[in-house]
């Protein structure tokens, strides 16, 4: 039978990201890139149907979708002004001493784990229409801040997350992780109606988690892990099968290497032994026999060096000793419990006061240089999904990069990886320098087309340097990095 005739273009997401499907060129032209599967029956091209597609169907689509006069002009203008104001709020965070903001009235829960659209306000069609299933976000009075939006000419109120260490506490299923999930994509603007518009976060915030089994190449994890059995060093740690604690230490050190200034952490996806050690365990297992310095002991030194932390924690109150602000999520309602948390911490210091007495420095972040030849693919490169790239004979797993939001970003990452073999054998460029240079290239006139090697590709979206670095770090290739001495 006849096949083909379909027209495909990259599907928009809830996030407003630079991409190649539709964009405005420097001369003001609108450029749309899509594919047309030419119609055929077996090995015979159906010329008349092809003519109809190019002569009638495509002009109609252009007329309806790309011409301003054919669109709801008020909606288009409102969309642009809304997105510009989101960007303005995010750019205002740093000068006001904040790392994140969530507005009153925001819809944080999503429809499902597989659907990024906002949760409906009703439970289901067969239940009473007056049965609510959604609690809109409302900030506590003590933490509320306001922004006067320049485009929309209105005042926006909500919670401001200040620099330092913020703890998000509460019972299970009360909205802690939902709040953090909104923040971890807060570096992307949202389309109007998403519910998370103006839920903004510092653009250099990185989600940290444990990632058992990931590849690690020449990372200095000694600030967290030292004195491994049998004399194994950790100042240039390499493994093809990282444990929960070593992977989480690696993820933090790699994020700091790329310039992260905010760490977003949820205890649900952390290695417990990396996060804490309680009094009883310290009494049973002597410190000299424990290679791990828990994150609890490093959080304050990180904060003093300008690295902020937003930590979701529901099982260990020892973090009250280091928290600057503590908010409680109760049935998806947000409350400021900082004073109470500090009062509890004052009555019983963690580990007998050892944490408060600790003057230990954080340690060093050692820069690393990617070795170009290690990134030459041994075969075809293809993107199987948002989280999986077939890089020659190697499968690259990106599931640990939770801030990767579209498959189109993964497409761009796959192309960027293939540029690394161009690095000379004597290159002393660090991964930070390599990706800073690539970012500067993408900022120029050709944008993401610079990755496409002269081909037309409407399936690309721009990833952050943190996700680019995350992919490079996770590619399983022997000798992929050397430390810069």
Short mmCIF file of C-alpha atoms in Angstrom, two decimals:
data_model
loop_
_atom_site.label_atom_id
_atom_site.label_comp_id
_atom_site.label_asym_id
_atom_site.label_seq_id
_atom_site.Cartn_x
_atom_site.Cartn_y
_atom_site.Cartn_z
CA UNK A 1 0.00 0.00 0.00
CA UNK A 2 0.86 3.67 -0.18
CA UNK A 3 3.16 5.04 2.48
CA UNK A 4 4.62 8.40 3.43
CA UNK A 5 3.23 11.88 3.09
CA UNK A 6 3.61 12.70 6.78
CA UNK A 7 5.16 15.99 7.89
CA UNK A 8 7.11 15.99 11.17
CA UNK A 9 8.48 18.80 13.34
CA UNK A 10 9.99 18.69 16.84
CA UNK A 11 7.23 18.76 19.43
CA UNK A 12 7.27 21.79 21.76
CA UNK A 13 7.70 21.12 25.48
CA UNK A 14 6.61 23.03 28.58
CA UNK A 15 10.00 24.73 28.56
CA UNK A 16 11.09 27.67 26.41
CA UNK A 17 14.50 26.59 25.13
CA UNK A 18 16.65 27.72 22.21
CA UNK A 19 16.05 25.16 19.45
CA UNK A 20 16.26 24.70 15.68
CA UNK A 21 12.69 23.62 14.79
CA UNK A 22 11.41 27.21 14.61
CA UNK A 23 13.53 30.29 15.19
CA UNK A 24 13.91 33.89 14.13
CA UNK A 25 17.03 34.66 12.12
CA UNK A 26 19.19 37.74 12.61
CA UNK A 27 17.57 39.40 9.57
CA UNK A 28 14.08 38.92 11.05
CA UNK A 29 13.06 35.94 8.90
CA UNK A 30 11.22 33.05 10.54
CA UNK A 31 12.95 29.74 9.84
CA UNK A 32 11.11 26.44 10.34
CA UNK A 33 12.91 23.11 9.88
CA UNK A 34 10.86 19.95 9.47
CA UNK A 35 10.88 16.71 7.52
CA UNK A 36 8.53 15.53 4.78
CA UNK A 37 8.32 11.79 4.19
CA UNK A 38 7.76 11.68 0.44
CA UNK A 39 4.80 9.48 -0.55
CA UNK A 40 5.46 6.20 -2.36
CA UNK A 41 3.88 2.85 -3.18
CA UNK A 42 6.55 0.22 -2.88
CA UNK A 43 9.51 1.45 -4.95
CA UNK A 44 7.38 3.88 -6.95
CA UNK A 45 7.27 7.58 -6.00
CA UNK A 46 3.77 9.06 -5.99
CA UNK A 47 4.57 12.32 -7.76
CA UNK A 48 1.05 13.78 -7.76
CA UNK A 49 0.71 13.38 -3.99
CA UNK A 50 4.14 14.95 -3.53
CA UNK A 51 3.11 17.93 -5.65
CA UNK A 52 -0.02 18.32 -3.53
CA UNK A 53 2.07 18.36 -0.34
CA UNK A 54 4.46 21.05 -1.59
CA UNK A 55 1.92 23.05 -3.55
CA UNK A 56 -1.01 23.02 -1.13
CA UNK A 57 -0.40 21.42 2.27
CA UNK A 58 2.88 23.15 3.17
CA UNK A 59 1.79 26.67 2.10
CA UNK A 60 -1.38 26.23 4.19
CA UNK A 61 0.65 25.14 7.23
CA UNK A 62 2.99 28.11 6.82
CA UNK A 63 0.02 30.46 6.46
CA UNK A 64 -1.72 29.15 9.59
CA UNK A 65 1.28 28.58 11.88
CA UNK A 66 4.05 31.03 10.99
CA UNK A 67 2.37 34.26 9.91
CA UNK A 68 1.64 36.71 12.72
CA UNK A 69 -1.58 37.88 11.06
CA UNK A 70 -3.02 34.34 11.25
CA UNK A 71 -2.33 33.91 14.97
CA UNK A 72 -4.00 35.17 18.12
CA UNK A 73 -1.87 38.30 18.27
CA UNK A 74 -2.76 39.09 21.88
CA UNK A 75 -1.73 35.56 22.92
CA UNK A 76 1.56 35.79 21.01
CA UNK A 77 2.39 39.15 22.57
CA UNK A 78 1.38 37.92 26.02
CA UNK A 79 3.59 34.84 25.61
CA UNK A 80 6.65 36.93 24.73
CA UNK A 81 6.10 39.43 27.56
CA UNK A 82 5.54 36.60 30.06
CA UNK A 83 8.74 34.78 29.07
CA UNK A 84 10.78 37.99 29.12
CA UNK A 85 9.52 38.75 32.62
CA UNK A 86 10.45 35.24 33.78
CA UNK A 87 13.97 35.84 32.49
CA UNK A 88 14.06 39.21 34.26
CA UNK A 89 13.07 37.70 37.62
CA UNK A 90 15.75 35.03 37.28
CA UNK A 91 18.38 37.63 36.41
CA UNK A 92 17.35 39.62 39.51
CA UNK A 93 17.91 36.78 41.98
CA UNK A 94 21.64 37.15 42.54
CA UNK A 95 21.66 40.89 43.26
CA UNK A 96 18.90 40.36 45.82
CA UNK A 97 20.81 37.59 47.60
CA UNK A 98 18.56 34.78 46.38
CA UNK A 99 19.02 31.52 44.49
CA UNK A 100 15.39 30.68 43.73
CA UNK A 101 11.83 32.01 43.79
CA UNK A 102 8.40 30.35 43.71
CA UNK A 103 5.35 32.59 43.21
CA UNK A 104 2.10 32.39 45.14
CA UNK A 105 -0.52 30.52 43.13
CA UNK A 106 1.99 28.32 41.29
CA UNK A 107 0.87 24.82 40.23
CA UNK A 108 3.86 22.62 41.08
CA UNK A 109 2.49 19.04 40.74
CA UNK A 110 2.52 17.51 37.26
CA UNK A 111 -0.23 15.47 35.64
CA UNK A 112 1.82 12.26 35.93
CA UNK A 113 5.37 10.97 35.89
CA UNK A 114 5.10 10.66 32.11
CA UNK A 115 3.22 13.92 31.46
CA UNK A 116 4.86 17.25 32.25
CA UNK A 117 1.64 19.24 31.93
CA UNK A 118 0.17 20.73 35.13
CA UNK A 119 -2.04 18.62 37.39
CA UNK A 120 -5.76 19.12 36.90
CA UNK A 121 -7.66 20.91 39.64
CA UNK A 122 -10.22 18.07 39.89
CA UNK A 123 -9.63 14.45 40.85
CA UNK A 124 -11.40 12.71 37.97
CA UNK A 125 -14.43 12.91 35.72
CA UNK A 126 -16.46 10.41 37.74
CA UNK A 127 -16.02 12.23 41.07
CA UNK A 128 -17.83 15.23 42.44
CA UNK A 129 -16.80 18.40 40.55
CA UNK A 130 -16.24 20.20 43.84
CA UNK A 131 -13.61 17.71 45.00
CA UNK A 132 -10.24 19.48 44.84
CA UNK A 133 -7.07 17.59 44.05
CA UNK A 134 -4.68 20.50 43.77
CA UNK A 135 -3.08 22.82 46.31
CA UNK A 136 -1.59 25.93 44.76
CA UNK A 137 1.64 27.15 46.29
CA UNK A 138 1.42 29.86 48.95
CA UNK A 139 4.51 31.36 50.58
CA UNK A 140 4.85 31.95 54.34
CA UNK A 141 4.64 35.63 55.30
CA UNK A 142 8.12 35.62 56.88
CA UNK A 143 9.81 34.52 53.64
CA UNK A 144 7.66 36.40 51.12
CA UNK A 145 9.35 38.73 48.63
CA UNK A 146 7.96 40.70 45.68
CA UNK A 147 9.04 41.55 42.15
CA UNK A 148 7.58 44.37 40.03
CA UNK A 149 7.39 42.84 36.56
CA UNK A 150 8.58 45.34 33.90
CA UNK A 151 6.50 43.99 30.99
CA UNK A 152 3.32 42.78 32.61
CA UNK A 153 3.21 45.81 34.93
CA UNK A 154 2.17 43.88 38.02
CA UNK A 155 3.67 42.87 41.35
CA UNK A 156 4.53 39.20 41.83
CA UNK A 157 4.74 37.81 45.38
CA UNK A 158 6.17 34.49 46.52
CA UNK A 159 8.87 32.75 48.53
CA UNK A 160 12.47 33.80 48.05
CA UNK A 161 15.12 31.15 48.71
CA UNK A 162 18.12 33.04 50.07
CA UNK A 163 21.76 32.13 49.52
CA UNK A 164 23.07 29.68 52.09
CA UNK A 165 21.63 26.35 53.22
CA UNK A 166 17.86 25.84 52.96
CA UNK A 167 16.26 22.70 54.38
CA UNK A 168 12.90 21.49 53.09
CA UNK A 169 11.33 19.18 55.68
CA UNK A 170 7.99 17.45 56.18
CA UNK A 171 6.29 14.10 56.18
CA UNK A 172 6.27 11.71 53.25
CA UNK A 173 3.96 12.64 50.35
CA UNK A 174 3.50 16.21 51.63
CA UNK A 175 5.15 17.98 48.68
CA UNK A 176 8.88 18.25 49.50
CA UNK A 177 10.14 16.53 46.37
CA UNK A 178 7.46 18.19 44.25
CA UNK A 179 8.83 21.57 45.29
CA UNK A 180 12.41 20.53 44.50
CA UNK A 181 11.33 19.09 41.13
CA UNK A 182 9.95 22.50 40.18
CA UNK A 183 13.16 24.22 41.30
CA UNK A 184 15.46 21.84 39.41
CA UNK A 185 13.96 22.99 36.09
CA UNK A 186 13.72 26.60 37.25
CA UNK A 187 16.61 27.63 34.98
CA UNK A 188 14.24 27.17 32.01
CA UNK A 189 11.43 29.60 31.24
CA UNK A 190 7.97 28.04 30.96
CA UNK A 191 5.15 28.50 28.50
CA UNK A 192 2.15 30.48 29.85
CA UNK A 193 -0.34 28.09 31.45
CA UNK A 194 2.30 25.63 32.65
CA UNK A 195 1.69 26.54 36.29
CA UNK A 196 5.41 26.91 37.03
CA UNK A 197 5.85 30.25 35.28
CA UNK A 198 8.12 32.39 37.46
CA UNK A 199 9.29 29.34 39.43
CA UNK A 200 12.88 30.36 38.77
CA UNK A 201 16.21 29.10 39.99
CA UNK A 202 19.81 30.19 39.58
CA UNK A 203 21.05 29.20 36.09
CA UNK A 204 24.10 27.52 37.67
CA UNK A 205 22.11 25.22 39.97
CA UNK A 206 22.78 21.49 39.62
CA UNK A 207 20.72 18.56 40.90
CA UNK A 208 22.90 16.10 42.82
CA UNK A 209 22.10 12.44 43.39
CA UNK A 210 23.73 9.06 43.93
CA UNK A 211 24.23 7.12 40.71
CA UNK A 212 25.35 3.56 41.35
CA UNK A 213 27.34 2.04 38.51
CA UNK A 214 28.28 5.25 36.69
CA UNK A 215 31.63 5.78 35.04
CA UNK A 216 34.18 8.04 36.76
CA UNK A 217 37.44 9.25 35.23
CA UNK A 218 40.25 10.96 37.18
CA UNK A 219 38.05 12.93 39.60
CA UNK A 220 39.44 14.27 42.88
CA UNK A 221 36.85 13.11 45.43
CA UNK A 222 39.21 13.43 48.41
CA UNK A 223 37.17 16.27 50.00
CA UNK A 224 34.55 13.59 50.76
CA UNK A 225 36.29 10.21 50.56
CA UNK A 226 39.79 9.26 51.71
CA UNK A 227 41.78 6.36 53.09
CA UNK A 228 40.13 3.60 51.08
CA UNK A 229 41.15 0.03 51.95
CA UNK A 230 44.38 -1.32 50.47
CA UNK A 231 45.77 2.17 49.91
CA UNK A 232 43.56 3.07 46.96
CA UNK A 233 43.80 6.84 46.37
CA UNK A 234 40.91 9.21 45.80
CA UNK A 235 42.65 12.35 44.55
CA UNK A 236 42.38 10.98 40.97
CA UNK A 237 39.58 8.48 41.33
CA UNK A 238 38.66 6.26 38.37
CA UNK A 239 36.12 3.45 38.21
CA UNK A 240 33.70 1.90 35.75
CA UNK A 241 31.27 0.98 38.54
CA UNK A 242 30.92 3.70 41.17
CA UNK A 243 29.12 2.99 44.43
CA UNK A 244 26.36 5.20 45.77
CA UNK A 245 28.71 7.29 47.91
CA UNK A 246 31.56 7.61 45.39
CA UNK A 247 29.11 8.48 42.60
CA UNK A 248 27.46 11.20 44.69
CA UNK A 249 30.85 12.62 45.69
CA UNK A 250 31.84 12.58 42.01
CA UNK A 251 28.64 14.34 40.94
CA UNK A 252 29.31 17.16 43.41
CA UNK A 253 32.96 17.58 42.43
CA UNK A 254 32.14 17.57 38.70
CA UNK A 255 29.42 20.17 39.24
CA UNK A 256 31.84 22.41 41.17
CA UNK A 257 34.44 21.90 38.43
CA UNK A 258 31.96 23.39 35.93
CA UNK A 259 31.15 26.38 38.13
CA UNK A 260 27.98 25.32 39.92
CA UNK A 261 26.95 27.76 42.66
CA UNK A 262 23.82 25.97 43.93
CA UNK A 263 23.35 22.28 44.74
CA UNK A 264 19.84 20.79 44.77
CA UNK A 265 19.66 17.58 46.80
CA UNK A 266 16.81 15.21 47.69
CA UNK A 267 17.57 12.60 50.33
CA UNK A 268 15.32 10.14 48.46
CA UNK A 269 17.96 9.83 45.74
CA UNK A 270 21.05 10.07 47.96
CA UNK A 271 23.42 7.52 49.47
CA UNK A 272 22.64 7.56 53.20
CA UNK A 273 26.23 6.86 54.27
CA UNK A 274 27.38 9.81 52.15
CA UNK A 275 24.94 12.22 53.79
CA UNK A 276 25.16 11.46 57.53
CA UNK A 277 26.73 9.40 60.35
CA UNK A 278 24.90 9.38 63.65
CA UNK A 279 26.27 9.21 67.19
CA UNK A 280 25.82 5.47 67.63
CA UNK A 281 27.63 4.56 64.41
CA UNK A 282 30.52 6.88 65.30
CA UNK A 283 30.87 5.05 68.63
CA UNK A 284 30.88 1.64 66.95
CA UNK A 285 32.99 2.39 63.83
CA UNK A 286 35.97 4.60 64.60
CA UNK A 287 36.56 7.60 62.35
CA UNK A 288 39.90 6.14 61.23
CA UNK A 289 38.00 3.19 59.75
CA UNK A 290 35.43 5.30 57.87
CA UNK A 291 36.70 6.73 54.56
CA UNK A 292 33.66 8.96 54.05
CA UNK A 293 33.35 12.48 55.41
CA UNK A 294 29.56 12.94 55.31
CA UNK A 295 28.02 15.82 53.40
CA UNK A 296 26.64 17.02 56.74
CA UNK A 297 30.20 17.97 57.73
CA UNK A 298 30.95 19.73 54.44
CA UNK A 299 27.75 21.70 53.86
CA UNK A 300 28.77 24.66 56.02
CA UNK A 301 32.26 24.95 54.49
CA UNK A 302 30.68 24.87 51.02
CA UNK A 303 28.31 27.65 52.03
CA UNK A 304 31.21 29.78 53.27
CA UNK A 305 32.79 29.41 49.82
CA UNK A 306 29.65 30.74 48.13
CA UNK A 307 28.01 27.41 47.26
CA UNK A 308 24.36 27.35 48.31
CA UNK A 309 22.35 24.19 49.02
CA UNK A 310 18.65 23.41 48.91
CA UNK A 311 18.23 20.06 50.66
CA UNK A 312 15.07 17.99 50.97
CA UNK A 313 15.35 16.01 54.19
CA UNK A 314 12.71 14.11 56.14
CA UNK A 315 14.56 11.56 58.24
CA UNK A 316 17.55 13.24 59.91
CA UNK A 317 17.37 16.32 62.10
CA UNK A 318 21.18 16.59 62.33
CA UNK A 319 21.00 18.94 59.34
CA UNK A 320 19.23 21.47 61.57
CA UNK A 321 22.72 22.29 62.89
CA UNK A 322 23.81 23.70 59.52
CA UNK A 323 20.55 25.01 58.04
CA UNK A 324 20.15 28.78 57.60
CA UNK A 325 16.46 28.47 56.69
CA UNK A 326 14.07 25.58 57.26
CA UNK A 327 10.70 25.33 55.55
CA UNK A 328 8.06 22.71 56.31
CA UNK A 329 5.77 21.23 53.66
CA UNK A 330 2.50 20.14 55.24
CA UNK A 331 -0.19 18.84 52.85
CA UNK A 332 1.55 20.88 50.10
CA UNK A 333 1.31 24.05 52.23
CA UNK A 334 4.59 25.83 52.98
CA UNK A 335 5.54 27.07 56.47
CA UNK A 336 8.64 28.78 57.89
CA UNK A 337 9.93 26.67 60.82
CA UNK A 338 13.46 28.09 60.95
CA UNK A 339 13.20 29.31 64.55
CA UNK A 340 11.90 25.97 65.79
CA UNK A 341 14.60 24.02 63.90
CA UNK A 342 17.34 26.21 65.39
CA UNK A 343 15.82 25.76 68.85
CA UNK A 344 15.89 21.97 68.47
CA UNK A 345 19.48 22.08 67.18
CA UNK A 346 20.55 24.18 70.18
CA UNK A 347 19.20 21.66 72.67
CA UNK A 348 21.02 18.67 71.18
CA UNK A 349 23.92 19.25 68.81
CA UNK A 350 24.65 16.55 66.23
CA UNK A 351 27.38 14.07 67.13
CA UNK A 352 27.99 15.61 70.52
CA UNK A 353 28.87 19.01 69.09
CA UNK A 354 31.62 17.67 66.81
CA UNK A 355 29.96 19.29 63.81
CA UNK A 356 29.92 22.75 65.35
CA UNK A 357 33.52 22.36 66.48
CA UNK A 358 34.75 21.23 63.05
CA UNK A 359 36.99 23.79 61.30
CA UNK A 360 37.85 21.49 58.41
CA UNK A 361 38.31 23.12 55.00
CA UNK A 362 36.36 21.78 52.07
CA UNK A 363 39.32 20.68 49.97
CA UNK A 364 40.37 21.22 46.36
CA UNK A 365 38.55 20.93 43.05
CA UNK A 366 41.11 19.59 40.57
CA UNK A 367 40.57 20.68 36.93
CA UNK A 368 40.68 17.94 34.30
CA UNK A 369 41.43 17.90 30.57
CA UNK A 370 39.44 15.67 28.19
CA UNK A 371 41.61 13.47 25.95
CA UNK A 372 40.26 13.94 22.42
CA UNK A 373 41.17 10.50 21.06
CA UNK A 374 39.14 8.79 23.82
CA UNK A 375 35.93 10.29 22.46
CA UNK A 376 36.22 9.02 18.88
CA UNK A 377 33.15 6.79 18.33
CA UNK A 378 33.81 3.22 17.20
CA UNK A 379 30.70 3.20 15.03
CA UNK A 380 27.46 5.02 14.31
CA UNK A 381 26.14 7.53 16.83
CA UNK A 382 22.38 7.61 17.41
CA UNK A 383 20.04 8.96 20.07
CA UNK A 384 17.65 6.28 21.31
CA UNK A 385 15.81 8.41 23.85
CA UNK A 386 16.24 11.48 26.02
CA UNK A 387 18.39 9.40 28.40
CA UNK A 388 20.23 6.98 26.09
CA UNK A 389 22.78 7.60 23.33
CA UNK A 390 24.34 4.79 21.30
CA UNK A 391 27.87 6.17 20.88
CA UNK A 392 29.40 3.63 18.57
CA UNK A 393 29.68 0.39 20.55
CA UNK A 394 29.15 2.23 23.86
CA UNK A 395 25.79 2.94 25.44
CA UNK A 396 25.79 6.35 27.15
CA UNK A 397 23.30 6.49 30.03
CA UNK A 398 22.13 10.03 30.85
CA UNK A 399 19.33 9.07 33.25
CA UNK A 400 21.27 10.63 36.12
CA UNK A 401 21.04 14.07 34.47
CA UNK A 402 17.62 15.03 35.81
CA UNK A 403 17.80 18.58 34.43
CA UNK A 404 17.86 17.32 30.85
CA UNK A 405 14.28 18.03 29.75
CA UNK A 406 13.96 17.22 26.01
CA UNK A 407 15.26 14.63 23.58
CA UNK A 408 16.31 17.50 21.33
CA UNK A 409 18.87 18.54 23.98
CA UNK A 410 20.25 15.00 23.88
CA UNK A 411 20.51 15.24 20.08
CA UNK A 412 22.68 18.33 20.51
CA UNK A 413 24.79 16.61 23.17
CA UNK A 414 25.46 13.68 20.82
CA UNK A 415 26.74 16.08 18.15
CA UNK A 416 28.82 18.04 20.67
CA UNK A 417 30.52 14.83 21.87
CA UNK A 418 31.66 14.12 18.32
CA UNK A 419 33.59 17.40 18.28
CA UNK A 420 35.87 16.30 21.12
CA UNK A 421 38.20 14.10 18.99
CA UNK A 422 39.36 17.35 17.33
CA UNK A 423 41.24 18.15 20.55
CA UNK A 424 44.95 17.59 19.93
CA UNK A 425 46.91 14.98 21.90
CA UNK A 426 48.82 17.72 23.69
CA UNK A 427 45.76 19.81 24.50
CA UNK A 428 45.80 21.37 27.95
CA UNK A 429 42.25 22.74 27.72
CA UNK A 430 40.16 21.80 30.74
CA UNK A 431 36.60 20.57 30.34
CA UNK A 432 35.46 23.94 31.68
CA UNK A 433 37.45 25.76 28.98
CA UNK A 434 36.33 23.40 26.21
CA UNK A 435 32.64 23.88 27.02
CA UNK A 436 33.00 27.62 27.62
CA UNK A 437 34.46 27.85 24.12
CA UNK A 438 31.63 25.74 22.71
CA UNK A 439 29.05 27.93 24.48
CA UNK A 440 30.62 31.03 22.91
CA UNK A 441 30.35 29.36 19.49
CA UNK A 442 26.65 28.62 20.04
CA UNK A 443 26.09 32.24 21.08
CA UNK A 444 27.19 33.40 17.62
CA UNK A 445 25.05 33.85 14.52
CA UNK A 446 24.69 30.20 13.47
CA UNK A 447 23.65 29.08 16.96
CA UNK A 448 22.95 25.37 17.20
CA UNK A 449 23.49 24.99 13.44
CA UNK A 450 27.21 25.12 14.28
CA UNK A 451 26.82 21.57 15.64
CA UNK A 452 25.10 20.23 12.52
CA UNK A 453 28.17 20.29 10.23
CA UNK A 454 26.41 22.15 7.43
CA UNK A 455 23.34 19.89 7.47
CA UNK A 456 19.79 21.02 8.10
CA UNK A 457 18.68 19.68 11.48
CA UNK A 458 15.44 20.81 13.11
CA UNK A 459 15.76 18.37 16.01
CA UNK A 460 18.23 20.22 18.23
CA UNK A 461 17.74 22.14 21.48
CA UNK A 462 20.40 23.82 23.56
CA UNK A 463 21.63 21.98 26.66
CA UNK A 464 23.38 23.72 29.54
CA UNK A 465 27.13 23.25 30.01
CA UNK A 466 26.36 21.17 33.11
CA UNK A 467 24.46 18.55 31.12
CA UNK A 468 27.07 18.64 28.34
CA UNK A 469 29.78 18.02 30.93
CA UNK A 470 27.64 15.35 32.56
CA UNK A 471 27.46 13.41 29.29
CA UNK A 472 31.19 13.75 28.65
CA UNK A 473 31.95 12.55 32.18
CA UNK A 474 29.68 9.51 31.89
CA UNK A 475 30.93 8.20 28.54
CA UNK A 476 32.69 4.89 29.19
CA UNK A 477 36.06 5.31 27.49
CA UNK A 478 39.42 4.39 28.96
CA UNK A 479 41.73 7.32 29.64
CA UNK A 480 39.13 9.95 28.79
CA UNK A 481 40.55 12.54 31.23
CA UNK A 482 43.87 13.62 32.67
CA UNK A 483 44.20 16.00 35.58
CA UNK A 484 45.75 19.41 34.95
CA UNK A 485 48.85 19.52 37.10
#
